[in-house]
Amino acid sequence: MLGTKIFIFILLCYRVTAEVNDRYYPRYHLAPPYGWMNDPNGFSEYKNEYHLFYQFNPNSSYEPGIAHWGHAKSKDLFSWEHLPIAMYPDQWYDKGGVFSGSAIVEDGKLYLYYTGNVNKPEEYPDHEQHQILAISTNGINVTKQVINPIINGSEYQPDFRDPKVWKRGNMYYMVLGNSFQDSETNSTLGRALLYTSKDKVNWNFASILDESDGSLGYMWECPDFFELNGRFVLLFSPQGIQPSGYKYRNLYQTGYIVGNFDYRTNIFTPITEFVELDYGHDFYATQTILDKAKRRIVIAWMDMWNQNYIEAEDGFTGQMTIPRVLSLDKYNRLIQRPVNEIESIRRRQTRHQGSARAGAVIRLRDKAGEIHITTSATKDLDILIQSSNESSTVIISYNYKRGLVTLNRGGKDGVRRAKWRPSDKLHLKAYIDASSIELFFGNGELTFSSRFFPTGAIKVRIGDSSDVESLTIFDLQRTIDARYELESED
Ligand SMILES: *[C@@H]1O[C@H](CO)[C@@H](O)[C@H](O)[C@H]1NC(C)=O
Ligand SMILES: *[C@@H]1O[C@H](CO)[C@@H](O)[C@H](O)[C@H]1NC(C)=O
Ligand SMILES: *[C@@H]1O[C@H](CO)[C@@H](O)[C@H](O)[C@H]1NC(C)=O
Ligand SMILES: *[C@@H]1O[C@H](CO)[C@@H](O)[C@H](O)[C@H]1NC(C)=O
Ligand SMILES: *[C@@H]1O[C@H](CO)[C@@H](O)[C@H](O)[C@H]1NC(C)=O
């Protein structure tokens, strides 16, 4: 017995003091304090602070488990403070998971809409989903309303989830993801449903915003719908799209359709095809808000289902992307730019500024940095992100002749590509953070977000036949703490 105790004691000491947890834990991206994180939920601005909830399993970093809502807040979208678990799966209608949802703020209260999931292992279908309302009057404690579900989804089972709510004039609107049985093809297809309400509690079906014709998957998760630069954007995460050339390479996708919308008829008229929002390996389940500065900010889960990344061994899985401001260009493409607040986490001294010769190597401080490149658009470019884990080297390349951008993170299925040609100079901004890289090409018209697993210091290496006209590297500060550091403060 004593032997066991000593063994456990040594194990605990190891976990508290060892560096392991720092290997992959992000310095400035929101990750869970421990356990498993997936979709962002309830993104909101409450009493001058941003709040972000997320799908959270406190029991294990290896599996999603039964979803809770984890919770964090921040004044600047980078310095996040972890808050107590906001919601547990403790009611008959959510005992199979407090699934994804959103928030609106009114009268000093935070209204949280989510999907209550109930598993029915012996039945077909094997789960049931309804929409639930919970309220917080202080931004921390959350109370599920007495009369729930607020939307009984009996007509839309089994997949009827992820309410995203907004207000316009005196009306409230909710978009929901759903799958339906198409009688013509006898197949299950995804769609987005619109509901309206006059009082935030009683909701009526209004319209089908859009639906898959078979080419856009069997289920649309996490739909979001908003006005941007005079158009409307339906942003969602379809499941079941087959890979096609450079497109749809991930297990599930996230993308958008731009169109026009009439609030009198609730009819959405698409004017574009479905386009992926990001071309990296790890980008899913987006959620947006319109903040007080009138910015449409998007955040995504920077991970993907079924990946089994090594970070789970360190007690956490999952993180969010950098929050990005969205705009729409004249081609109806979404443009993404990191929120300006990122400038406030740069360390004072720039690590590198000026031109850079082929083969130049610059080491990042503490695995966290921001890289700006401006160079000729008519020459090939290779940038390598290296560490002592050689199988996790990331190679970023631009092929001038083919008009092609490639991110290769190594390993099985390591390559992601997109056609792209800069209009003038080649501009690239890259953000590196311990186990992630986010690339923004041009003015943000092409992005790649991927996880990778470097060990030891991270080095940026200019390819052997690439000269870079202008290279600026900033070190970025740590704005978020990992689990074991928090625990050892006690
Ligand atoms: C998960 O944690 C809760 C406490 O929040 C506990 O009641 C439950 O039994 C745990 N579930 C599993 C599957 O371990
Ligand atoms: C909020 O919940 C905590 C426990 O999680 C409790 O200590 C506190 O009193 C609650 N505050 C309010 C205002 O209900
Ligand atoms: C939903 O409505 C159906 C049909 O009216 C009813 O049988 C069922 O009990 C309701 N479920 C919930 C969760 O309220
Ligand atoms: C439609 O599909 C379901 C299962 O997906 C199957 O059970 C049923 O027989 C099919 N019906 C027709 C008419 O093909
Ligand atoms: C090294 O990188 C590979 C490929 O990304 C990854 O699977 C592996 O877990 C990494 N090894 C370590 C020790 O981090």
Coordinates of C-alpha atoms and ligand atoms in Angstrom, one line a residue:
M1 CA 0.0 0.0 0.0
L2 CA 2.7 2.4 1.0
G3 CA 4.5 1.6 -2.3
T4 CA 1.4 2.5 -4.2
K5 CA 1.1 5.8 -2.3
I6 CA 4.7 6.8 -3.0
F7 CA 4.2 5.9 -6.6
I8 CA 1.1 8.1 -6.9
F9 CA 2.9 10.9 -5.0
I10 CA 5.8 10.7 -7.5
L11 CA 3.3 10.7 -10.4
L12 CA 1.6 13.8 -9.0
C13 CA 4.8 15.7 -8.5
Y14 CA 5.9 14.8 -12.0
R15 CA 2.6 16.2 -13.5
V16 CA 2.9 19.4 -11.5
T17 CA 6.5 20.3 -12.1
A18 CA 7.4 18.6 -15.4
E19 CA 7.6 20.6 -18.6
V20 CA 5.4 18.2 -20.5
N21 CA 2.3 20.3 -20.2
D22 CA 4.0 23.2 -21.8
R23 CA 5.0 21.3 -24.9
Y24 CA 1.8 21.9 -26.8
Y25 CA -0.3 24.1 -24.5
P26 CA -1.0 27.3 -26.4
R27 CA 0.5 30.6 -25.2
Y28 CA -2.2 32.9 -26.6
H29 CA -5.0 30.7 -27.9
L30 CA -7.9 29.7 -25.7
A31 CA -7.6 26.0 -24.7
P32 CA -9.4 24.2 -21.8
P33 CA -7.7 24.3 -18.4
Y34 CA -7.8 20.5 -18.6
G35 CA -10.0 17.9 -20.3
W36 CA -11.5 18.0 -23.7
M37 CA -12.7 21.1 -25.7
N38 CA -14.6 21.2 -28.9
D39 CA -17.1 23.7 -30.4
P40 CA -17.1 27.4 -29.3
N41 CA -20.5 28.3 -27.8
G42 CA -22.2 31.4 -26.4
F43 CA -19.7 33.8 -27.8
S44 CA -20.8 37.2 -26.5
E45 CA -19.8 40.6 -25.0
Y46 CA -21.2 41.0 -21.5
K47 CA -20.5 44.0 -19.3
N48 CA -17.4 45.0 -21.5
E49 CA -15.9 41.5 -21.5
Y50 CA -15.9 38.9 -24.1
H51 CA -17.3 35.6 -22.9
L52 CA -16.7 32.3 -24.7
F53 CA -18.2 29.0 -23.6
Y54 CA -17.3 25.8 -25.2
Q55 CA -18.1 22.1 -25.4
F56 CA -16.2 20.6 -22.5
N57 CA -15.5 17.2 -21.0
P58 CA -14.0 17.7 -17.6
N59 CA -13.5 13.9 -17.2
S60 CA -11.1 13.2 -19.9
S61 CA -8.8 14.7 -22.5
Y62 CA -9.1 11.6 -24.7
E63 CA -12.8 11.8 -25.7
P64 CA -15.7 14.3 -25.9
G65 CA -17.6 12.3 -23.3
I66 CA -20.9 13.9 -22.1
A67 CA -20.7 17.6 -23.0
H68 CA -20.6 20.3 -20.4
W69 CA -20.3 24.0 -21.1
G70 CA -16.8 25.2 -20.2
H71 CA -16.4 29.0 -19.8
A72 CA -13.8 31.7 -20.1
K73 CA -13.8 35.5 -20.4
S74 CA -11.4 38.1 -21.7
K75 CA -11.2 41.9 -22.2
D76 CA -9.0 41.6 -25.3
L77 CA -9.7 38.2 -26.8
F78 CA -6.2 36.9 -25.9
S79 CA -5.9 37.1 -22.1
W80 CA -8.5 34.6 -21.1
E81 CA -9.5 33.8 -17.5
H82 CA -10.9 30.4 -16.9
L83 CA -14.3 30.4 -15.1
P84 CA -16.2 27.6 -13.4
I85 CA -18.1 25.1 -15.6
A86 CA -21.2 27.0 -16.7
M87 CA -23.5 24.0 -17.3
Y88 CA -23.6 20.4 -16.4
P89 CA -25.7 17.6 -18.1
D90 CA -27.9 17.4 -15.0
Q91 CA -31.5 17.6 -16.5
W92 CA -33.6 14.9 -18.1
Y93 CA -33.4 16.8 -21.4
D94 CA -29.6 17.3 -21.5
K95 CA -28.3 14.2 -19.7
G96 CA -26.7 13.0 -22.9
G97 CA -24.9 16.3 -23.3
V98 CA -25.3 20.1 -23.0
F99 CA -24.7 20.5 -26.7
S100 CA -23.7 23.6 -28.7
G101 CA -25.5 26.9 -28.8
S102 CA -25.2 30.6 -28.6
A103 CA -25.9 33.7 -26.5
I104 CA -27.6 37.1 -26.7
V105 CA -27.2 39.8 -24.1
E106 CA -30.2 41.9 -23.1
D107 CA -31.3 43.8 -19.9
G108 CA -28.0 42.9 -18.3
K109 CA -28.6 39.2 -18.7
L110 CA -27.0 36.6 -20.7
Y111 CA -29.5 34.3 -22.5
L112 CA -27.9 31.0 -23.4
Y113 CA -29.6 28.9 -26.0
Y114 CA -28.4 25.3 -26.5
T115 CA -29.3 21.8 -27.6
G116 CA -30.2 19.3 -24.9
N117 CA -29.2 15.9 -26.1
V118 CA -30.7 12.7 -24.8
N119 CA -29.2 9.3 -25.7
K120 CA -31.5 6.4 -26.2
P121 CA -29.0 3.5 -26.7
E122 CA -31.7 0.8 -27.3
E123 CA -33.8 2.7 -29.7
Y124 CA -33.8 4.0 -33.3
P125 CA -32.9 6.8 -33.7
D126 CA -30.6 6.5 -30.7
H127 CA -30.8 10.1 -29.6
E128 CA -33.2 13.0 -29.4
Q129 CA -32.5 16.7 -29.4
H130 CA -34.5 19.8 -28.2
Q131 CA -33.6 23.5 -27.7
I132 CA -33.1 24.8 -24.2
L133 CA -32.9 28.2 -22.6
A134 CA -30.7 29.1 -19.7
I135 CA -30.0 32.5 -18.2
S136 CA -27.2 34.1 -16.3
T137 CA -27.6 37.4 -14.4
N138 CA -24.0 37.8 -13.3
G139 CA -22.0 36.3 -16.2
I140 CA -20.9 33.3 -14.1
N141 CA -23.8 31.3 -12.6
V142 CA -26.2 29.9 -15.1
T143 CA -29.8 28.8 -14.4
K144 CA -31.7 26.6 -16.8
Q145 CA -35.3 27.8 -17.1
V146 CA -38.1 25.9 -15.5
I147 CA -40.1 25.6 -18.7
N148 CA -37.8 23.6 -21.0
P149 CA -37.4 22.6 -23.8
I150 CA -38.4 25.9 -25.4
I151 CA -38.5 24.2 -28.8
N152 CA -39.8 20.6 -29.0
G153 CA -38.1 19.2 -32.0
S154 CA -40.3 16.1 -32.3
E155 CA -40.8 16.7 -36.0
Y156 CA -37.1 17.1 -36.8
Q157 CA -35.4 14.3 -35.0
P158 CA -32.9 12.9 -34.5
D159 CA -30.5 15.7 -35.6
F160 CA -31.8 19.1 -34.6
R161 CA -29.2 21.3 -33.0
D162 CA -26.8 24.2 -32.5
P163 CA -29.2 27.2 -32.1
K164 CA -27.6 30.5 -33.1
V165 CA -29.8 33.4 -32.0
W166 CA -29.8 37.1 -32.9
K167 CA -32.1 40.1 -32.5
R168 CA -33.3 42.5 -35.2
G169 CA -35.8 45.2 -34.5
N170 CA -38.3 43.7 -32.1
M171 CA -37.9 40.2 -33.3
Y172 CA -35.5 37.4 -32.4
Y173 CA -34.2 34.9 -34.9
M174 CA -32.7 31.5 -34.5
V175 CA -30.9 29.3 -37.1
L176 CA -30.7 25.6 -36.4
G177 CA -28.9 22.7 -38.1
N178 CA -31.0 19.7 -39.1
S179 CA -31.0 16.6 -41.3
F180 CA -34.0 15.4 -43.2
Q181 CA -35.0 12.4 -45.3
D182 CA -35.1 13.4 -49.0
S183 CA -38.0 11.5 -50.6
E184 CA -36.6 11.8 -54.1
T185 CA -33.2 10.2 -53.4
N186 CA -34.2 8.5 -50.2
S187 CA -31.1 9.9 -48.5
T188 CA -30.4 11.9 -45.4
L189 CA -29.4 15.5 -46.2
G190 CA -28.4 18.5 -44.2
R191 CA -30.2 21.9 -44.0
A192 CA -30.6 25.1 -42.0
L193 CA -33.9 26.0 -40.4
L194 CA -35.0 29.5 -39.4
Y195 CA -37.2 30.2 -36.3
T196 CA -38.6 33.5 -35.1
S197 CA -39.8 34.7 -31.7
K198 CA -41.3 37.9 -30.3
D199 CA -40.2 37.2 -26.7
K200 CA -37.1 35.0 -26.7
V201 CA -39.0 32.1 -25.2
N202 CA -41.8 31.1 -27.7
W203 CA -40.5 30.2 -31.1
N204 CA -42.1 29.5 -34.4
F205 CA -40.7 27.8 -37.5
A206 CA -40.2 30.4 -40.2
S207 CA -38.4 28.9 -43.2
I208 CA -35.8 26.6 -44.5
L209 CA -32.9 28.9 -45.2
D210 CA -31.1 26.4 -47.5
E211 CA -30.5 22.6 -47.8
S212 CA -28.2 20.1 -49.3
D213 CA -29.0 18.8 -52.8
G214 CA -26.9 15.7 -52.0
S215 CA -23.5 17.4 -52.8
L216 CA -23.4 19.2 -49.4
G217 CA -23.6 16.4 -47.0
Y218 CA -26.0 14.7 -44.6
M219 CA -26.0 17.1 -41.7
W220 CA -25.2 20.8 -41.3
E221 CA -23.8 21.6 -37.9
C222 CA -23.3 24.9 -36.2
P223 CA -25.1 27.1 -38.7
D224 CA -24.7 30.9 -38.4
F225 CA -26.4 33.6 -40.4
F226 CA -25.5 37.3 -40.6
E227 CA -25.5 40.4 -42.7
L228 CA -22.1 41.5 -44.0
N229 CA -21.4 44.4 -46.4
G230 CA -24.9 44.4 -47.7
R231 CA -25.1 40.6 -48.3
F232 CA -26.1 37.7 -46.1
V233 CA -23.8 34.9 -45.2
L234 CA -24.8 31.4 -44.2
L235 CA -21.8 29.9 -42.5
F236 CA -22.0 26.2 -41.4
S237 CA -20.2 23.0 -40.9
P238 CA -21.5 20.3 -43.2
Q239 CA -20.7 16.6 -42.6
G240 CA -20.5 14.1 -45.4
I241 CA -19.0 16.1 -48.3
Q242 CA -16.6 14.0 -50.4
P243 CA -13.1 15.2 -51.1
S244 CA -12.7 16.8 -54.5
G245 CA -9.3 17.8 -55.8
Y246 CA -7.8 20.3 -53.3
K247 CA -11.2 20.8 -51.6
Y248 CA -12.9 19.1 -48.7
R249 CA -9.9 17.2 -47.5
N250 CA -10.8 17.1 -43.8
L251 CA -13.2 14.7 -42.2
Y252 CA -15.8 17.5 -41.9
Q253 CA -15.8 21.0 -43.5
T254 CA -16.7 24.5 -42.5
G255 CA -17.7 27.0 -45.2
Y256 CA -20.3 29.5 -46.4
I257 CA -22.8 30.5 -49.0
V258 CA -23.4 34.2 -49.7
G259 CA -26.7 35.5 -50.9
N260 CA -29.6 37.9 -50.3
F261 CA -32.2 37.7 -47.6
D262 CA -35.6 39.2 -47.2
Y263 CA -36.7 39.7 -43.6
R264 CA -40.3 40.0 -44.8
T265 CA -40.5 36.6 -46.4
N266 CA -37.6 35.0 -44.5
I267 CA -36.3 33.7 -47.9
F268 CA -32.6 33.4 -48.5
T269 CA -31.5 33.5 -52.1
P270 CA -27.9 32.2 -52.6
I271 CA -25.7 33.9 -55.1
T272 CA -22.6 31.8 -54.6
E273 CA -21.6 28.2 -54.3
F274 CA -20.4 26.7 -51.0
V275 CA -16.8 27.8 -50.3
E276 CA -14.6 26.5 -47.5
L277 CA -13.6 29.2 -45.0
D278 CA -10.2 27.7 -44.3
Y279 CA -7.9 25.2 -46.1
G280 CA -5.9 23.8 -43.1
H281 CA -6.4 20.5 -41.3
D282 CA -8.0 21.9 -38.1
F283 CA -10.9 24.3 -38.5
Y284 CA -14.4 23.4 -37.5
A285 CA -17.7 24.5 -35.9
T286 CA -17.3 28.3 -36.3
Q287 CA -19.3 30.9 -34.3
T288 CA -19.5 34.6 -34.9
I289 CA -20.6 37.7 -33.0
L290 CA -21.2 41.3 -33.9
D291 CA -19.3 43.1 -31.1
K292 CA -19.8 46.6 -29.8
A293 CA -17.2 47.9 -32.2
K294 CA -19.5 46.5 -35.0
R295 CA -16.9 43.9 -36.0
R296 CA -18.2 40.5 -37.2
I297 CA -15.7 38.3 -35.4
V298 CA -15.4 34.5 -36.1
I299 CA -13.8 31.9 -33.9
A300 CA -13.4 28.2 -34.7
W301 CA -12.4 25.0 -32.9
M302 CA -8.8 24.5 -34.2
D303 CA -8.9 20.7 -34.2
M304 CA -10.9 18.0 -36.0
W305 CA -12.7 14.9 -35.0
N306 CA -10.9 11.5 -34.9
Q307 CA -7.4 13.0 -34.8
N308 CA -6.1 11.6 -31.5
Y309 CA -3.4 14.2 -31.2
I310 CA -0.6 13.6 -28.8
E311 CA -1.5 16.6 -26.5
A312 CA -4.2 14.4 -24.9
E313 CA -1.4 12.8 -23.0
D314 CA -0.7 16.2 -21.4
G315 CA -4.2 16.4 -20.0
F316 CA -5.9 18.6 -22.6
T317 CA -7.3 18.4 -26.1
G318 CA -8.5 21.2 -28.3
Q319 CA -8.2 24.9 -28.7
M320 CA -9.7 27.9 -30.5
T321 CA -8.4 29.8 -33.4
I322 CA -7.3 33.4 -33.2
P323 CA -10.5 35.5 -33.3
R324 CA -10.7 37.0 -36.8
V325 CA -12.7 39.9 -38.2
L326 CA -14.7 39.0 -41.3
S327 CA -15.5 41.2 -44.3
L328 CA -16.8 40.4 -47.7
D329 CA -14.9 41.5 -50.9
K330 CA -16.3 42.4 -54.3
Y331 CA -16.2 38.7 -55.4
N332 CA -18.4 37.8 -52.4
R333 CA -15.5 36.0 -50.7
L334 CA -15.0 36.2 -47.0
I335 CA -11.8 37.9 -45.9
Q336 CA -10.4 37.0 -42.5
R337 CA -8.0 39.2 -40.4
P338 CA -6.8 38.5 -36.9
V339 CA -8.4 41.1 -34.5
N340 CA -6.2 44.1 -34.0
E341 CA -5.8 43.3 -30.3
I342 CA -3.1 40.8 -31.4
E343 CA -0.7 43.8 -31.7
S344 CA -1.0 44.4 -28.0
I345 CA 0.5 40.9 -27.2
R346 CA 3.7 41.5 -29.3
R347 CA 6.8 41.7 -27.2
R348 CA 8.5 45.0 -27.6
Q349 CA 11.6 44.0 -29.4
T350 CA 11.1 42.6 -32.9
R351 CA 13.0 39.4 -33.4
H352 CA 13.8 40.1 -37.0
Q353 CA 13.2 43.0 -39.4
G354 CA 14.4 43.5 -42.9
S355 CA 15.2 41.3 -45.9
A356 CA 16.1 37.6 -45.4
R357 CA 18.4 35.4 -47.4
A358 CA 17.7 31.9 -48.6
G359 CA 18.6 29.5 -45.8
A360 CA 18.3 32.1 -42.9
V361 CA 17.1 30.6 -39.6
I362 CA 15.3 32.6 -36.9
R363 CA 14.5 31.0 -33.6
L364 CA 11.2 31.9 -31.9
R365 CA 11.1 32.7 -28.2
D366 CA 8.9 30.4 -26.3
K367 CA 7.4 28.8 -29.4
A368 CA 5.1 31.8 -30.0
G369 CA 5.5 34.2 -32.8
E370 CA 4.0 36.3 -35.6
I371 CA 5.7 36.3 -39.0
H372 CA 5.0 38.9 -41.8
I373 CA 6.4 38.3 -45.2
T374 CA 6.2 40.5 -48.3
T375 CA 8.0 39.3 -51.3
S376 CA 7.9 38.9 -55.1
A377 CA 4.7 37.4 -56.5
T378 CA 6.6 36.0 -59.5
K379 CA 9.0 33.7 -57.6
D380 CA 8.5 30.5 -55.7
L381 CA 8.7 30.7 -51.9
D382 CA 9.4 28.0 -49.3
I383 CA 9.3 28.6 -45.6
L384 CA 10.0 25.9 -43.1
I385 CA 8.9 25.7 -39.5
Q386 CA 11.3 23.3 -37.8
S387 CA 12.0 21.8 -34.4
S388 CA 13.7 18.7 -33.1
N389 CA 10.6 16.7 -34.1
E390 CA 11.5 16.3 -37.7
S391 CA 8.4 14.5 -38.6
S392 CA 6.5 17.6 -37.5
T393 CA 8.3 20.1 -39.8
V394 CA 5.8 22.4 -41.5
I395 CA 6.6 23.5 -45.1
I396 CA 4.7 26.5 -46.5
S397 CA 5.2 27.0 -50.2
Y398 CA 4.0 29.2 -53.0
N399 CA 4.4 27.9 -56.5
Y400 CA 4.4 30.8 -59.0
K401 CA 3.9 28.8 -62.2
R402 CA 1.0 26.8 -60.8
G403 CA -0.5 29.6 -58.8
L404 CA -0.6 27.2 -55.9
V405 CA -0.2 27.4 -52.1
T406 CA 0.8 24.3 -50.1
L407 CA 0.9 23.7 -46.4
N408 CA 2.6 20.4 -45.7
R409 CA 2.8 19.4 -42.0
G410 CA 4.3 16.0 -42.7
G411 CA 3.0 12.6 -41.8
K412 CA 0.0 10.9 -43.3
D413 CA -2.4 13.2 -45.1
G414 CA 0.0 16.1 -44.3
V415 CA -0.7 18.2 -47.4
R416 CA -3.4 20.9 -47.9
R417 CA -3.4 23.0 -51.0
A418 CA -5.3 25.9 -52.6
K419 CA -5.1 27.8 -55.9
W420 CA -4.1 31.4 -55.3
R421 CA -2.3 34.2 -57.0
P422 CA -1.4 37.4 -55.3
S423 CA -2.6 40.5 -57.2
D424 CA 0.5 42.5 -56.4
K425 CA 3.2 41.4 -53.9
L426 CA 2.9 38.1 -52.1
H427 CA 1.8 38.9 -48.5
L428 CA 1.8 36.3 -45.8
K429 CA 1.1 36.5 -42.1
A430 CA 1.7 33.4 -40.0
Y431 CA 0.9 32.9 -36.4
I432 CA 2.7 30.1 -34.5
D433 CA 1.7 28.9 -31.0
A434 CA 3.4 25.8 -29.5
S435 CA 1.3 23.3 -31.5
S436 CA -0.6 25.4 -34.1
I437 CA 0.0 27.5 -37.2
E438 CA -2.4 29.9 -38.8
L439 CA -1.6 31.3 -42.2
F440 CA -3.3 34.4 -43.8
F441 CA -2.4 35.0 -47.4
G442 CA -2.9 38.3 -49.2
N443 CA -5.3 40.5 -47.3
G444 CA -6.8 37.5 -45.6
E445 CA -8.6 35.9 -48.6
L446 CA -6.9 32.6 -48.1
T447 CA -6.2 31.0 -44.7
F448 CA -4.9 27.7 -43.4
S449 CA -5.2 26.6 -39.8
S450 CA -3.4 23.4 -38.7
R451 CA -2.1 21.7 -35.7
F452 CA 1.5 20.4 -35.6
F453 CA 3.6 18.9 -32.8
P454 CA 7.1 20.4 -32.6
T455 CA 9.5 19.5 -29.7
G456 CA 12.0 21.9 -28.3
A457 CA 12.6 25.3 -29.8
I458 CA 10.7 26.4 -33.0
K459 CA 12.8 27.8 -35.8
V460 CA 11.7 29.6 -38.9
R461 CA 13.8 28.8 -41.9
I462 CA 13.8 30.5 -45.3
G463 CA 13.9 27.9 -48.1
D464 CA 17.2 27.3 -49.8
S465 CA 16.2 29.0 -53.0
S466 CA 13.9 31.7 -51.6
D467 CA 15.0 35.2 -50.9
V468 CA 12.5 37.2 -48.9
E469 CA 12.3 41.0 -49.6
S470 CA 10.8 41.8 -46.2
L471 CA 10.5 39.6 -43.2
T472 CA 9.3 40.8 -39.8
I473 CA 9.0 38.4 -36.8
F474 CA 7.4 39.4 -33.5
D475 CA 7.6 37.2 -30.4
L476 CA 4.2 37.0 -28.8
Q477 CA 3.5 37.0 -25.1
R478 CA 1.9 34.3 -23.0
T479 CA -1.7 35.3 -22.2
I480 CA -3.1 32.1 -21.0
D481 CA -2.2 29.5 -18.5
A482 CA -2.2 25.7 -18.5
R483 CA -3.8 23.5 -16.0
Y484 CA -1.0 22.4 -13.8
E485 CA 0.5 25.9 -13.4
L486 CA -2.9 27.0 -12.1
E487 CA -3.1 24.0 -9.7
S488 CA 0.4 24.6 -8.3
E489 CA -0.6 28.1 -7.3
D490 CA -2.9 26.7 -4.7
Ligands
LIG1 C1 -18.0 13.0 -15.3 O1 -17.9 13.9 -14.3 C2 -19.1 14.1 -13.5 C3 -19.0 15.2 -12.6 O2 -19.1 16.4 -13.3 C4 -19.5 12.8 -12.9 O3 -20.7 12.9 -12.2 C5 -19.6 11.7 -14.0 O4 -19.8 10.5 -13.4 C6 -18.4 11.6 -14.9 N1 -18.8 10.8 -16.0 C7 -17.9 9.9 -16.5 C8 -18.4 9.2 -17.7 O5 -16.9 9.7 -16.0
LIG2 C1 -22.5 31.1 -8.1 O1 -22.1 29.8 -7.9 C2 -21.1 29.6 -6.9 C3 -20.8 28.2 -6.9 O2 -20.4 27.7 -8.1 C4 -21.7 30.1 -5.6 O3 -20.6 30.0 -4.6 C5 -22.1 31.5 -5.7 O4 -22.8 31.9 -4.5 C6 -23.1 31.7 -6.8 N1 -23.4 33.1 -7.0 C7 -24.7 33.5 -7.2 C8 -24.8 35.0 -7.3 O5 -25.6 32.8 -7.2
LIG3 C1 -42.6 16.9 -27.9 O1 -43.8 16.8 -28.6 C2 -44.3 15.5 -28.8 C3 -45.5 15.6 -29.7 O2 -46.4 16.6 -29.3 C4 -44.6 14.9 -27.4 O3 -45.0 13.5 -27.6 C5 -43.3 14.9 -26.6 O4 -43.5 14.4 -25.3 C6 -42.7 16.3 -26.6 N1 -41.3 16.1 -26.0 C7 -40.8 17.0 -25.2 C8 -39.4 16.8 -24.9 O5 -41.4 18.0 -24.8
LIG4 C1 -34.9 4.3 -47.8 O1 -33.8 4.2 -47.0 C2 -34.0 3.5 -45.8 C3 -32.8 3.5 -44.9 O2 -31.9 4.5 -45.3 C4 -34.4 2.1 -46.1 O3 -34.7 1.4 -44.9 C5 -35.6 2.1 -47.0 O4 -36.0 0.8 -47.4 C6 -35.4 3.0 -48.3 N1 -36.6 3.1 -49.0 C7 -36.6 3.0 -50.3 C8 -38.0 3.2 -51.0 O5 -35.6 2.8 -51.0
LIG5 C1 6.2 14.5 -33.8 O1 5.4 14.8 -34.9 C2 4.5 13.8 -35.3 C3 3.8 14.3 -36.6 O2 3.1 15.5 -36.4 C4 3.5 13.6 -34.3 O3 2.6 12.5 -34.6 C5 4.2 13.1 -33.0 O4 3.3 13.0 -32.0 C6 5.3 14.2 -32.6 N1 6.1 13.6 -31.6 C7 6.2 14.2 -30.4 C8 7.0 13.6 -29.4 O5 5.6 15.3 -30.1

